[in-house]
mmCIF file of C-alpha atoms in Angstrom:
data_model
loop_
_atom_site.group_PDB
_atom_site.id
_atom_site.type_symbol
_atom_site.label_atom_id
_atom_site.label_comp_id
_atom_site.label_asym_id
_atom_site.label_seq_id
_atom_site.Cartn_x
_atom_site.Cartn_y
_atom_site.Cartn_z
ATOM 1 C CA MET A 688 137.364 31.253 198.312
ATOM 2 C CA ILE A 689 140.809 32.437 199.406
ATOM 3 C CA LYS A 690 139.399 35.451 201.268
ATOM 4 C CA ALA A 691 136.536 33.341 202.703
ATOM 5 C CA THR A 692 134.291 36.386 202.886
ATOM 6 C CA PRO A 693 131.933 38.360 200.623
ATOM 7 C CA LEU A 694 133.938 40.755 198.448
ATOM 8 C CA PRO A 695 132.973 43.925 196.579
ATOM 9 C CA GLN A 696 133.548 43.842 192.851
ATOM 10 C CA THR A 697 135.678 46.971 193.259
ATOM 11 C CA TYR A 698 138.124 44.908 195.346
ATOM 12 C CA LEU A 699 138.370 42.246 192.659
ATOM 13 C CA THR A 700 138.810 44.822 189.892
ATOM 14 C CA ASN A 701 140.981 47.471 191.524
ATOM 15 C CA VAL A 702 142.980 45.483 194.084
ATOM 16 C CA ALA A 703 143.196 41.905 192.818
ATOM 17 C CA GLY A 704 143.169 42.892 189.151
ATOM 18 C CA ILE A 705 140.415 40.382 188.336
ATOM 19 C CA GLY A 706 137.913 41.660 185.799
ATOM 20 C CA ILE A 707 134.410 40.176 185.969
ATOM 21 C CA LYS A 708 132.108 41.432 183.234
ATOM 22 C CA PRO A 709 128.356 41.652 183.889
ATOM 23 C CA ASP A 710 127.585 38.682 181.604
ATOM 24 C CA HIS A 711 130.203 36.544 183.388
ATOM 25 C CA ARG A 712 128.754 37.588 186.737
ATOM 26 C CA ARG A 713 125.220 36.739 185.601
ATOM 27 C CA ARG A 714 126.389 33.326 184.355
ATOM 28 C CA LEU A 715 128.048 32.490 187.684
ATOM 29 C CA GLU A 716 124.869 33.600 189.430
ATOM 30 C CA SER A 717 122.629 31.543 187.109
ATOM 31 C CA LEU A 718 124.744 28.476 187.876
ATOM 32 C CA ASP A 719 124.153 29.108 191.602
ATOM 33 C CA LEU A 720 127.898 29.518 192.197
ATOM 34 C CA ILE A 721 127.691 33.063 193.603
ATOM 35 C CA GLU A 722 125.183 35.424 195.170
ATOM 36 C CA VAL A 723 125.259 39.067 194.087
ATOM 37 C CA THR A 724 123.957 42.060 195.990
ATOM 38 C CA PRO A 725 122.541 44.832 193.777
ATOM 39 C CA LYS A 726 124.097 48.202 192.998
ATOM 40 C CA PRO A 727 125.376 50.696 194.020
ATOM 41 C CA ARG A 728 127.976 48.480 195.786
ATOM 42 C CA ILE A 729 128.076 45.127 194.019
ATOM 43 C CA ILE A 730 129.106 42.415 196.498
ATOM 44 C CA LEU A 731 129.906 38.840 195.430
ATOM 45 C CA GLU A 732 129.675 35.826 197.732
ATOM 46 C CA LEU A 733 130.236 32.128 197.083
ATOM 47 C CA THR A 734 127.253 29.822 197.569
ATOM 48 C CA ASP A 735 127.702 26.304 198.987
ATOM 49 C CA LYS A 736 127.770 25.052 195.406
ATOM 50 C CA GLY A 737 130.350 27.722 194.604
ATOM 51 C CA TRP A 738 132.561 26.516 197.452
ATOM 52 C CA GLU A 739 132.347 22.962 196.099
ATOM 53 C CA ARG A 740 133.224 24.096 192.570
ATOM 54 C CA ALA A 741 136.142 26.213 193.777
ATOM 55 C CA ALA A 742 137.477 23.311 195.867
ATOM 56 C CA GLN A 743 137.342 21.067 192.792
ATOM 57 C CA GLU A 744 139.595 23.523 190.961
ATOM 58 C CA LEU A 745 142.332 22.893 193.532
ATOM 59 C CA GLY A 746 142.938 19.494 191.966
ATOM 60 C CA ALA A 747 142.497 20.521 188.335
ATOM 61 C CA GLU A 748 145.145 20.316 185.626
ATOM 62 C CA PRO A 749 146.361 23.684 184.277
ATOM 63 C CA PRO A 750 144.858 24.691 180.919
ATOM 64 C CA ALA A 751 147.077 24.115 177.891
ATOM 65 C CA ARG A 752 147.740 27.844 177.473
ATOM 66 C CA ALA A 753 147.979 28.775 181.154
ATOM 67 C CA GLY A 754 151.360 30.415 180.649
ATOM 68 C CA THR A 755 153.993 30.987 183.321
ATOM 69 C CA THR A 756 151.713 32.811 185.763
ATOM 70 C CA GLY A 757 148.881 30.313 185.301
ATOM 71 C CA GLY A 758 151.244 27.367 185.647
ATOM 72 C CA THR A 759 152.628 28.808 188.875
ATOM 73 C CA LEU A 760 149.092 29.311 190.181
ATOM 74 C CA TYR A 761 148.177 25.671 189.575
ATOM 75 C CA VAL A 762 151.337 24.492 191.366
ATOM 76 C CA VAL A 763 150.170 26.489 194.396
ATOM 77 C CA LEU A 764 146.617 25.138 194.032
ATOM 78 C CA ASP A 765 147.974 21.595 193.943
ATOM 79 C CA PHE A 766 149.921 22.266 197.147
ATOM 80 C CA LEU A 767 146.725 23.522 198.813
ATOM 81 C CA ARG A 768 144.855 20.413 197.660
ATOM 82 C CA ARG A 769 147.542 18.146 199.149
ATOM 83 C CA LEU A 770 147.528 20.202 202.353
ATOM 84 C CA ILE A 771 143.753 19.813 202.645
ATOM 85 C CA ASP A 772 143.942 16.068 201.985
ATOM 86 C CA HIS A 773 146.807 15.601 204.449
ATOM 87 C CA SER A 774 145.132 17.679 207.160
ATOM 88 C CA ASN A 775 141.731 16.039 206.624
ATOM 89 C CA VAL A 776 139.956 19.406 206.691
ATOM 90 C CA ARG A 777 137.406 20.970 204.385
ATOM 91 C CA ALA A 778 138.541 23.720 202.019
ATOM 92 C CA ASP A 779 136.208 26.265 203.598
ATOM 93 C CA ASP A 780 137.523 25.401 207.071
ATOM 94 C CA LEU A 781 141.099 25.936 205.885
ATOM 95 C CA PHE A 782 140.459 29.345 204.339
ATOM 96 C CA ARG A 783 138.357 30.478 207.289
ATOM 97 C CA LEU A 784 141.153 29.478 209.670
ATOM 98 C CA GLN A 785 141.901 32.065 212.320
ATOM 99 C CA ILE A 786 144.534 31.960 215.052
ATOM 100 C CA LYS A 787 142.945 32.604 218.419
ATOM 101 C CA ALA A 788 144.626 35.191 220.591
ATOM 102 C CA ASP A 789 145.048 32.775 223.511
ATOM 103 C CA GLU A 790 146.969 30.356 221.275
ATOM 104 C CA VAL A 791 149.744 32.857 220.594
ATOM 105 C CA THR A 792 152.335 34.184 223.015
ATOM 106 C CA PRO A 793 152.313 37.924 222.452
ATOM 107 C CA ALA A 794 155.651 39.524 221.670
ATOM 108 C CA PRO A 795 156.689 42.823 223.252
ATOM 109 C CA VAL A 796 155.354 45.779 221.280
ATOM 110 C CA ALA A 797 156.630 49.301 220.988
ATOM 111 C CA ALA A 798 154.633 52.219 222.318
ATOM 112 C CA THR A 799 153.780 53.326 218.779
ATOM 113 C CA ALA A 800 152.267 49.914 218.058
ATOM 114 C CA ALA A 801 150.158 50.193 221.201
ATOM 115 C CA VAL A 802 148.910 53.600 220.083
ATOM 116 C CA ALA A 803 148.032 52.177 216.656
ATOM 117 C CA ALA A 804 146.146 49.324 218.327
ATOM 118 C CA ASP A 805 144.132 51.801 220.427
ATOM 119 C CA ALA A 806 143.400 53.884 217.338
ATOM 120 C CA ALA A 807 142.351 50.743 215.444
ATOM 121 C CA THR A 808 139.823 50.005 218.186
ATOM 122 C CA LEU A 809 138.423 53.521 217.875
ATOM 123 C CA VAL A 810 138.260 53.139 214.080
ATOM 124 C CA ARG A 811 136.282 49.909 214.487
ATOM 125 C CA GLN A 812 133.883 51.546 216.934
ATOM 126 C CA ALA A 813 133.352 54.537 214.646
ATOM 127 C CA TYR A 814 132.797 52.251 211.645
ATOM 128 C CA HIS A 815 130.091 50.252 213.438
ATOM 129 C CA ARG A 816 128.324 53.474 214.429
ATOM 130 C CA LEU A 817 128.276 54.649 210.810
ATOM 131 C CA ALA A 818 127.585 51.383 208.959
ATOM 132 C CA GLY A 819 124.025 50.154 208.547
ATOM 133 C CA GLN A 820 125.267 46.622 209.166
ATOM 134 C CA PRO A 821 128.619 44.797 209.225
ATOM 135 C CA GLY A 822 130.092 44.606 205.733
ATOM 136 C CA ASP A 823 128.514 47.846 204.486
ATOM 137 C CA TYR A 824 130.935 50.301 202.909
ATOM 138 C CA VAL A 825 131.617 53.615 204.638
ATOM 139 C CA MET A 826 133.479 56.554 203.115
ATOM 140 C CA LEU A 827 136.770 57.290 204.872
ATOM 141 C CA ALA A 828 135.787 60.972 204.848
ATOM 142 C CA ASP A 829 132.817 60.146 207.106
ATOM 143 C CA LEU A 830 134.955 57.868 209.246
ATOM 144 C CA ARG A 831 137.618 60.548 209.780
ATOM 145 C CA ALA A 832 134.935 63.094 210.677
ATOM 146 C CA ALA A 833 133.697 60.712 213.393
ATOM 147 C CA LEU A 834 137.266 60.396 214.743
ATOM 148 C CA GLY A 835 137.929 64.075 215.358
ATOM 149 C CA ASP A 836 140.088 63.381 218.438
ATOM 150 C CA LEU A 837 142.621 61.367 216.403
ATOM 151 C CA SER A 838 145.257 62.887 214.148
ATOM 152 C CA ARG A 839 145.402 61.992 210.482
ATOM 153 C CA ALA A 840 148.637 60.062 211.094
ATOM 154 C CA GLU A 841 146.999 58.005 213.852
ATOM 155 C CA VAL A 842 143.994 57.153 211.665
ATOM 156 C CA ASP A 843 146.246 56.283 208.713
ATOM 157 C CA ALA A 844 148.366 53.971 210.882
ATOM 158 C CA ALA A 845 145.240 52.288 212.254
ATOM 159 C CA LEU A 846 143.772 51.795 208.772
ATOM 160 C CA ILE A 847 147.025 50.296 207.482
ATOM 161 C CA GLN A 848 147.080 47.946 210.473
ATOM 162 C CA LEU A 849 143.437 46.951 210.037
ATOM 163 C CA ASN A 850 143.964 46.335 206.324
ATOM 164 C CA GLN A 851 145.993 43.246 207.249
ATOM 165 C CA GLU A 852 142.927 41.603 208.807
ATOM 166 C CA ARG A 853 140.797 39.219 206.749
ATOM 167 C CA THR A 854 137.510 40.858 207.768
ATOM 168 C CA VAL A 855 138.590 44.397 206.865
ATOM 169 C CA HIS A 856 138.430 45.671 203.290
ATOM 170 C CA LEU A 857 139.790 49.020 202.155
ATOM 171 C CA VAL A 858 139.012 49.728 198.513
ATOM 172 C CA PRO A 859 139.128 52.634 196.072
ATOM 173 C CA GLU A 860 135.962 54.213 194.728
ATOM 174 C CA SER A 861 135.398 52.532 191.367
ATOM 175 C CA ASN A 862 133.896 55.691 189.845
ATOM 176 C CA GLN A 863 136.502 58.349 190.626
ATOM 177 C CA LYS A 864 134.406 61.058 188.959
ATOM 178 C CA VAL A 865 131.805 61.006 191.757
ATOM 179 C CA LEU A 866 134.349 61.705 194.513
ATOM 180 C CA ARG A 867 134.048 65.062 196.239
ATOM 181 C CA PRO A 868 137.265 66.940 197.145
ATOM 182 C CA GLN A 869 136.954 66.031 200.835
ATOM 183 C CA GLU A 870 136.506 62.360 199.914
ATOM 184 C CA ARG A 871 139.663 62.436 197.806
ATOM 185 C CA ALA A 872 141.556 64.162 200.616
ATOM 186 C CA ALA A 873 140.385 61.569 203.163
ATOM 187 C CA ALA A 874 141.828 58.617 201.229
ATOM 188 C CA VAL A 875 144.573 56.469 202.723
ATOM 189 C CA ASN A 876 147.324 55.323 200.373
ATOM 190 C CA ILE A 877 148.111 51.609 200.604
ATOM 191 C CA GLY A 878 150.208 49.825 198.014
ATOM 192 C CA ASN A 879 150.512 53.034 195.975
ATOM 193 C CA GLN A 880 146.732 53.186 195.630
ATOM 194 C CA ASP A 881 144.281 55.584 197.279
ATOM 195 C CA LYS A 882 141.544 53.807 199.236
ATOM 196 C CA HIS A 883 138.306 55.726 199.816
ATOM 197 C CA LEU A 884 135.993 53.143 201.402
ATOM 198 C CA ILE A 885 136.139 50.699 204.293
ATOM 199 C CA ALA A 886 134.034 47.678 205.191
ATOM 200 C CA ILE A 887 134.395 45.496 208.270
ATOM 201 C CA SER A 888 132.462 42.268 208.085
ATOM 202 C CA SER A 889 132.757 41.333 211.777
#
């Protein structure tokens, strides 16, 4: 719900630290709360019913044994519920909110930022040439090979910049044993974690 986009299970497990076992996943699917794409890249997406159920949780009371972290989470959820009620918007509209470029006065940028922006555009173009469809995962090794005119530093900077966008997902390979040496070498390190795959959903 927070990301407002389909997410690979590897993102939930390796980045968000949320473990979803197969039986839990099947139960959510049987309740029509999520849709699941098959292996090899398991992708989870909320259904309309799932959106409704997630929105209901915003106003829920914390469980008795939520602990400090859980209690903090429910304080934040309560704030989001009050924000939604005050703004008179739907939960899905809030989490899909994007600021349009023409609504923001651009600040001056340094030359290095401009270079990163140009490289990010080239990364996007290369991704869309390699991906079967938007949202498919592409190995960074293949992406770098398609960007032979850019230095490693330029590609790394562009990937780090793109990682801040809601529609871009950089994730590690969940099964590290299958990685070839060139795929390991092509990883970009973000948050002290090597990312081997990229997906851009739009």
